[in-house]
Amino acid sequence: MKKIQYILAGLLLFGTTAIGQNLVDGLRYSDYRIQGTARSVAMGNAFGALGGDFTSASINPAGLGVYRSSEFVFTPSFGKTSVEANYLNQATTDSKYTIGLPNVGYISNWGNDQSAGGSVVGFSFGVGYNRLNNFDMKRMVEASNANSSLLDDFTANANNNVWSDYYEDLAWETYLLHEDDLGYFNVIENEGYGQNQRKSYSQKGHIDEFLLSMAANFNHRFYLGATVGIHNVEFKENTSLFESMDNGIDFNDYTFNTFLRTTGTGFNVKLGAIYKPIDALRLGLAFHTPTFYRMHDSFDNSMYSSVNFGDGEYSALSPLGDYDYDLTTPMKAIFSAAYVIGKSAIISVDYEYVDFSTIKLDDGGDGYNFFDENEEIKAAYKAVGNLHVGAEYRLSKEFSLRGGYEYYPSPIRSNYQSTTMDTSDANSSTISGGLGFRQGGFFLDVAYKHGLDKNYAEIYSGSDLGRFKITNDQVIMTVGFRF
């Protein structure tokens, strides 16, 4: 498996030009950006110490112990993801609207008569799901006067006796790759560079966590909880690279298409505690085990060319490929604090510690052990601290105003970043706000979230870096009933 240089994935998590499981795939399914209830989203998902919200089951399950009644919630969402790309100093934009249901949950609470004695004054049981990641996105890069080509990579492989039915063979069958006494060469390098390039990406999919949670309330002072999470992964990506030459002698253009679908299931366990040293202060601690996935990839490629010799137009299709493998994500520790100001305001902070260098690929369907890929993951990734900050102010008995902020630093080590472009700003942040309404046993929460991600990636192996600015605007609404 070839080394993937200068890859800054952040939230974008680009696919690569090599069919194979690698550090990009590992990060894509390990870097969670939870989408739960509207209240949680509005407060930056800072619910590790606060509790009393179904999203707590995916953050710190002890937060379910704060409940003193039963509850049912569901959360539809509507959003738009826009991508501004800059490649070879030429800008393009693309966008995609999304509709989803990132949260459905039910909490059952049983109280205990304190007069009967004992420290346990309540139990809560939760079942439902939260969305951990949404992959829906469209993006495009376009440029002229390119100084390299995807075909260069195929040529180098062929000259090093590396031949794939998914790459080099397609270029050979479409008369883009040729051989003479000196070795293999491609039509673009033979013509001279300066060609036009356009690459489009279309991604769809998500990671959903189906939850089974329990929590206990000890004298309204100490809370313990546990969650078993079952993860469902669905990811699809189609890419299309088009290269053309305006005044080519033998070469006009070609299109190279790739398709990848990844499905998988996994599970993890979350344990958490919340302690109230005084009524106004809550301190939270949670640990998430690794998620143990079994993944399945399906893939194929195709290539079409237009040349000024022979039949003029050629096409080639790869075989349909399938591959199974295991993926283990990092453990996570969450340290939290929340402060309640009288009966009118709350301030909450969560700090998540995640070491992405511990991502591990294993047990390939053909017996492959992924040693080289795992060593590359250790070299490329590092531990990070993600920050979540939230606040809520009660305007009246019925209405509450909320705000939040989230920050996700890049997990890429500095020595894996580009030496030709400043990529130090590759990170992700979110600002959010919302309004809550309570009336009897009914409540309605609405939130707006604006996310900004900056990423850099090769368009193909050996290309200049493309710079991507991704904005995600989302409206989330939770309808809930307490009884």
Coordinates of N, CA, C and O in Angstrom, one line a residue, residues 35-124:
Q35 N -24.8 14.4 16.3 CA -26.0 15.2 16.0 C -27.2 14.6 16.8 O -27.7 13.6 16.4
G36 N -27.5 15.2 17.9 CA -28.5 14.7 18.8 C -29.8 15.6 18.8 O -30.3 16.0 17.7
T37 N -30.2 15.9 20.0 CA -31.4 16.8 20.1 C -31.1 18.3 19.8 O -29.9 18.7 19.8
A38 N -32.1 19.1 19.5 CA -31.9 20.5 19.2 C -31.3 21.2 20.4 O -30.5 22.1 20.3
R39 N -31.7 20.8 21.6 CA -31.1 21.5 22.8 C -29.7 21.2 22.9 O -28.9 22.1 23.2
S40 N -29.3 20.0 22.7 CA -27.8 19.7 22.8 C -27.0 20.4 21.7 O -26.0 20.9 22.0
V41 N -27.6 20.4 20.5 CA -26.9 21.1 19.4 C -26.7 22.5 19.7 O -25.7 23.1 19.5
A42 N -27.8 23.2 20.2 CA -27.8 24.6 20.5 C -26.7 25.0 21.5 O -26.2 26.1 21.5
M43 N -26.5 24.0 22.4 CA -25.5 24.3 23.5 C -24.2 23.6 23.3 O -23.4 23.3 24.2
G44 N -23.8 23.4 22.0 CA -22.5 22.9 21.6 C -22.3 21.5 22.0 O -21.1 21.0 22.1
N45 N -23.3 20.7 22.3 CA -23.2 19.3 22.7 C -22.4 19.2 24.0 O -21.7 18.2 24.2
A46 N -22.4 20.2 24.8 CA -21.7 20.2 26.1 C -22.6 19.6 27.2 O -23.0 20.4 28.1
F47 N -22.8 18.3 27.1 CA -23.8 17.7 28.1 C -23.1 16.6 28.9 O -23.8 15.8 29.5
G48 N -21.8 16.6 29.0 CA -21.1 15.6 29.8 C -21.4 15.6 31.3 O -21.5 14.6 32.0
A49 N -21.6 16.8 31.8 CA -21.9 17.0 33.2 C -23.4 17.4 33.5 O -23.9 17.3 34.6
L50 N -24.0 18.0 32.4 CA -25.3 18.6 32.6 C -26.4 17.5 32.7 O -27.2 17.5 33.6
G51 N -26.4 16.6 31.7 CA -27.5 15.6 31.7 C -28.9 16.1 31.4 O -29.1 17.2 31.1
G52 N -29.8 15.2 31.6 CA -31.2 15.6 31.4 C -31.6 15.7 30.0 O -32.6 16.4 29.7
D53 N -30.9 15.1 29.1 CA -31.1 15.2 27.6 C -30.7 13.9 27.0 O -29.7 13.2 27.4
F54 N -31.5 13.4 26.0 CA -31.2 12.1 25.5 C -29.9 12.0 24.9 O -29.2 10.9 24.8
T55 N -29.3 13.1 24.3 CA -28.0 13.0 23.7 C -26.9 12.6 24.7 O -25.9 12.1 24.4
S56 N -27.2 12.8 26.0 CA -26.3 12.3 27.1 C -25.9 10.9 26.9 O -24.8 10.5 27.3
A57 N -26.8 10.0 26.4 CA -26.6 8.6 26.3 C -25.3 8.3 25.4 O -24.7 7.3 25.6
S58 N -25.1 9.2 24.5 CA -23.9 9.1 23.6 C -22.7 9.9 24.1 O -21.6 9.8 23.5
I59 N -22.8 10.7 25.1 CA -21.7 11.5 25.7 C -21.3 11.0 27.0 O -20.2 10.4 27.2
N60 N -22.2 11.1 28.0 CA -22.0 10.6 29.4 C -23.3 10.0 29.8 O -24.2 10.8 30.2
P61 N -23.5 8.7 29.8 CA -24.8 8.1 30.1 C -25.3 8.4 31.5 O -26.4 8.2 31.8
A62 N -24.4 8.8 32.4 CA -24.8 9.2 33.8 C -25.8 10.3 33.7 O -26.6 10.5 34.7
G63 N -25.8 11.1 32.6 CA -26.7 12.2 32.5 C -28.2 11.8 32.4 O -29.1 12.6 32.7
L64 N -28.4 10.5 32.1 CA -29.8 10.0 32.1 C -30.4 9.9 33.5 O -31.6 9.9 33.7
G65 N -29.5 9.8 34.5 CA -29.9 9.7 35.9 C -30.5 10.9 36.4 O -31.2 10.9 37.4
V66 N -30.2 12.0 35.7 CA -30.8 13.3 36.2 C -32.3 13.4 35.9 O -33.0 14.1 36.6
Y67 N -32.8 12.6 35.0 CA -34.3 12.6 34.7 C -35.1 12.2 36.0 O -34.7 11.3 36.7
R68 N -36.2 12.9 36.1 CA -37.2 12.5 37.2 C -38.5 12.2 36.6 O -39.5 12.1 37.3
S69 N -38.6 12.1 35.3 CA -39.8 11.7 34.6 C -39.4 10.9 33.3 O -38.3 10.9 32.9
S70 N -40.4 10.3 32.7 CA -40.1 9.7 31.4 C -40.3 10.6 30.3 O -40.9 11.7 30.4
E71 N -39.7 10.3 29.1 CA -39.6 11.2 28.0 C -39.5 10.5 26.7 O -38.9 9.4 26.6
F72 N -40.2 11.1 25.6 CA -40.0 10.6 24.3 C -39.7 11.8 23.4 O -40.3 12.9 23.5
V73 N -38.6 11.7 22.6 CA -38.2 12.8 21.7 C -37.9 12.3 20.3 O -37.6 11.1 20.1
F74 N -38.1 13.2 19.3 CA -37.7 12.9 17.9 C -37.2 14.2 17.3 O -37.8 15.3 17.6
T75 N -36.2 14.1 16.4 CA -35.6 15.4 16.0 C -35.4 15.3 14.5 O -34.4 14.6 14.0
P76 N -36.2 16.0 13.7 CA -35.9 16.2 12.2 C -34.9 17.3 12.0 O -34.7 18.2 12.9
S77 N -34.2 17.3 10.9 CA -33.2 18.4 10.6 C -33.3 18.7 9.1 O -33.6 17.9 8.3
F78 N -32.8 19.9 8.8 CA -32.7 20.4 7.4 C -31.5 21.2 7.3 O -31.2 22.1 8.1
G79 N -30.6 20.9 6.3 CA -29.4 21.6 6.2 C -28.8 21.8 4.8 O -29.4 21.2 3.8
K80 N -27.8 22.5 4.7 CA -27.1 22.8 3.4 C -25.6 22.7 3.7 O -25.1 23.4 4.6
T81 N -24.9 22.0 2.9 CA -23.4 21.9 3.0 C -22.8 22.5 1.7 O -23.2 22.1 0.6
S82 N -22.0 23.6 1.9 CA -21.4 24.3 0.7 C -19.9 24.1 0.8 O -19.3 24.2 1.9
V83 N -19.3 23.9 -0.4 CA -17.8 23.7 -0.4 C -17.2 24.7 -1.4 O -17.6 24.8 -2.6
E84 N -16.3 25.5 -0.9 CA -15.5 26.4 -1.8 C -14.1 25.8 -2.0 O -13.4 25.5 -1.0
A85 N -13.8 25.5 -3.2 CA -12.5 24.8 -3.5 C -11.6 25.8 -4.3 O -12.0 26.6 -5.1
N86 N -10.3 25.6 -4.0 CA -9.3 26.4 -4.7 C -8.2 25.4 -5.1 O -7.5 24.8 -4.2
Y87 N -8.0 25.2 -6.4 CA -7.0 24.3 -6.9 C -6.2 25.0 -8.1 O -6.9 25.5 -9.0
L88 N -4.9 25.0 -8.0 CA -4.1 25.7 -8.9 C -4.6 27.1 -9.2 O -4.6 27.6 -10.3
N89 N -4.9 27.8 -8.0 CA -5.3 29.2 -8.0 C -6.6 29.4 -8.8 O -6.9 30.6 -9.2
Q90 N -7.5 28.4 -8.9 CA -8.8 28.6 -9.6 C -9.8 28.1 -8.6 O -9.7 27.0 -8.0
A91 N -10.9 28.9 -8.5 CA -11.9 28.6 -7.4 C -13.2 28.0 -8.1 O -13.6 28.4 -9.2
T92 N -13.8 27.1 -7.4 CA -15.1 26.5 -7.7 C -15.9 26.4 -6.5 O -15.4 26.4 -5.4
T93 N -17.2 26.3 -6.7 CA -18.1 26.1 -5.5 C -19.1 25.0 -5.9 O -19.5 24.7 -7.0
D94 N -19.6 24.3 -4.8 CA -20.7 23.3 -5.0 C -21.4 23.2 -3.7 O -20.9 23.6 -2.6
S95 N -22.6 22.6 -3.7 CA -23.4 22.5 -2.4 C -24.4 21.4 -2.5 O -24.7 20.9 -3.6
K96 N -25.0 21.0 -1.4 CA -26.0 20.0 -1.3 C -26.9 20.2 -0.1 O -26.4 20.5 1.0
Y97 N -28.2 20.0 -0.3 CA -29.1 20.1 0.8 C -29.3 18.7 1.4 O -29.3 17.7 0.7
T98 N -29.6 18.7 2.7 CA -29.8 17.4 3.3 C -31.0 17.5 4.2 O -31.3 18.5 4.8
I99 N -31.8 16.4 4.3 CA -32.9 16.3 5.3 C -32.7 15.0 6.0 O -32.3 13.9 5.5
G100 N -32.8 15.0 7.3 CA -32.5 13.8 8.1 C -33.4 13.8 9.4 O -34.1 14.7 9.7
L101 N -33.2 12.7 10.1 CA -33.8 12.4 11.4 C -32.7 11.9 12.3 O -32.5 10.7 12.5
P102 N -31.9 12.9 12.9 CA -30.6 12.5 13.6 C -30.9 12.0 15.0 O -29.9 11.6 15.6
N103 N -32.1 12.0 15.5 CA -32.3 11.5 16.8 C -33.7 11.1 17.1 O -34.7 11.7 16.6
V104 N -33.9 9.9 17.7 CA -35.2 9.4 18.2 C -34.8 8.8 19.6 O -33.9 7.9 19.6
G105 N -35.5 9.1 20.6 CA -35.2 8.5 21.9 C -36.4 8.4 22.9 O -37.3 9.2 22.8
Y106 N -36.3 7.4 23.7 CA -37.3 7.2 24.8 C -36.5 6.9 26.1 O -35.6 6.1 26.2
I107 N -36.9 7.7 27.1 CA -36.4 7.5 28.5 C -37.5 7.1 29.4 O -38.6 7.7 29.5
S108 N -37.3 6.0 30.1 CA -38.2 5.6 31.2 C -37.6 5.8 32.5 O -36.5 5.3 32.7
N109 N -38.3 6.4 33.4 CA -37.7 6.8 34.7 C -38.6 6.2 35.8 O -39.8 6.2 35.8
W110 N -37.9 5.6 36.8 CA -38.6 5.1 38.0 C -38.0 5.7 39.2 O -36.8 5.7 39.5
G111 N -38.8 6.4 40.0 CA -38.4 7.0 41.2 C -38.5 6.1 42.4 O -39.3 5.1 42.3
N112 N -37.8 6.4 43.4 CA -37.9 5.6 44.6 C -38.3 6.5 45.8 O -37.8 7.6 46.0
D113 N -39.2 6.0 46.6 CA -39.6 6.8 47.8 C -38.5 6.8 48.8 O -38.1 5.9 49.4
Q114 N -37.9 8.1 49.0 CA -36.8 8.2 49.8 C -37.1 7.9 51.3 O -36.2 7.5 52.1
S115 N -38.3 8.0 51.6 CA -38.7 7.7 53.0 C -38.5 6.2 53.3 O -38.5 5.8 54.5
A116 N -38.4 5.4 52.3 CA -38.2 4.0 52.5 C -36.7 3.7 52.8 O -36.4 2.5 53.1
G117 N -35.9 4.7 52.8 CA -34.5 4.5 53.1 C -33.7 4.1 51.8 O -34.2 3.7 50.8
G118 N -32.3 4.1 51.9 CA -31.5 3.7 50.8 C -31.0 4.9 50.1 O -31.7 6.0 50.1
S119 N -29.9 4.8 49.4 CA -29.3 5.9 48.7 C -29.8 6.1 47.3 O -29.7 7.2 46.7
V120 N -30.3 5.0 46.7 CA -30.7 5.1 45.3 C -32.1 5.6 45.2 O -33.1 5.0 45.8
V121 N -32.3 6.8 44.6 CA -33.6 7.5 44.6 C -34.2 7.5 43.2 O -35.3 8.0 43.0
G122 N -33.5 6.9 42.2 CA -34.1 6.8 40.9 C -33.3 6.0 39.9 O -32.1 5.9 40.0
F123 N -34.0 5.4 38.9 CA -33.4 4.7 37.8 C -33.9 5.2 36.5 O -35.1 5.6 36.5
S124 N -33.1 5.2 35.5 CA -33.5 5.6 34.2 C -33.1 4.6 33.1 O -31.9 4.1 33.2

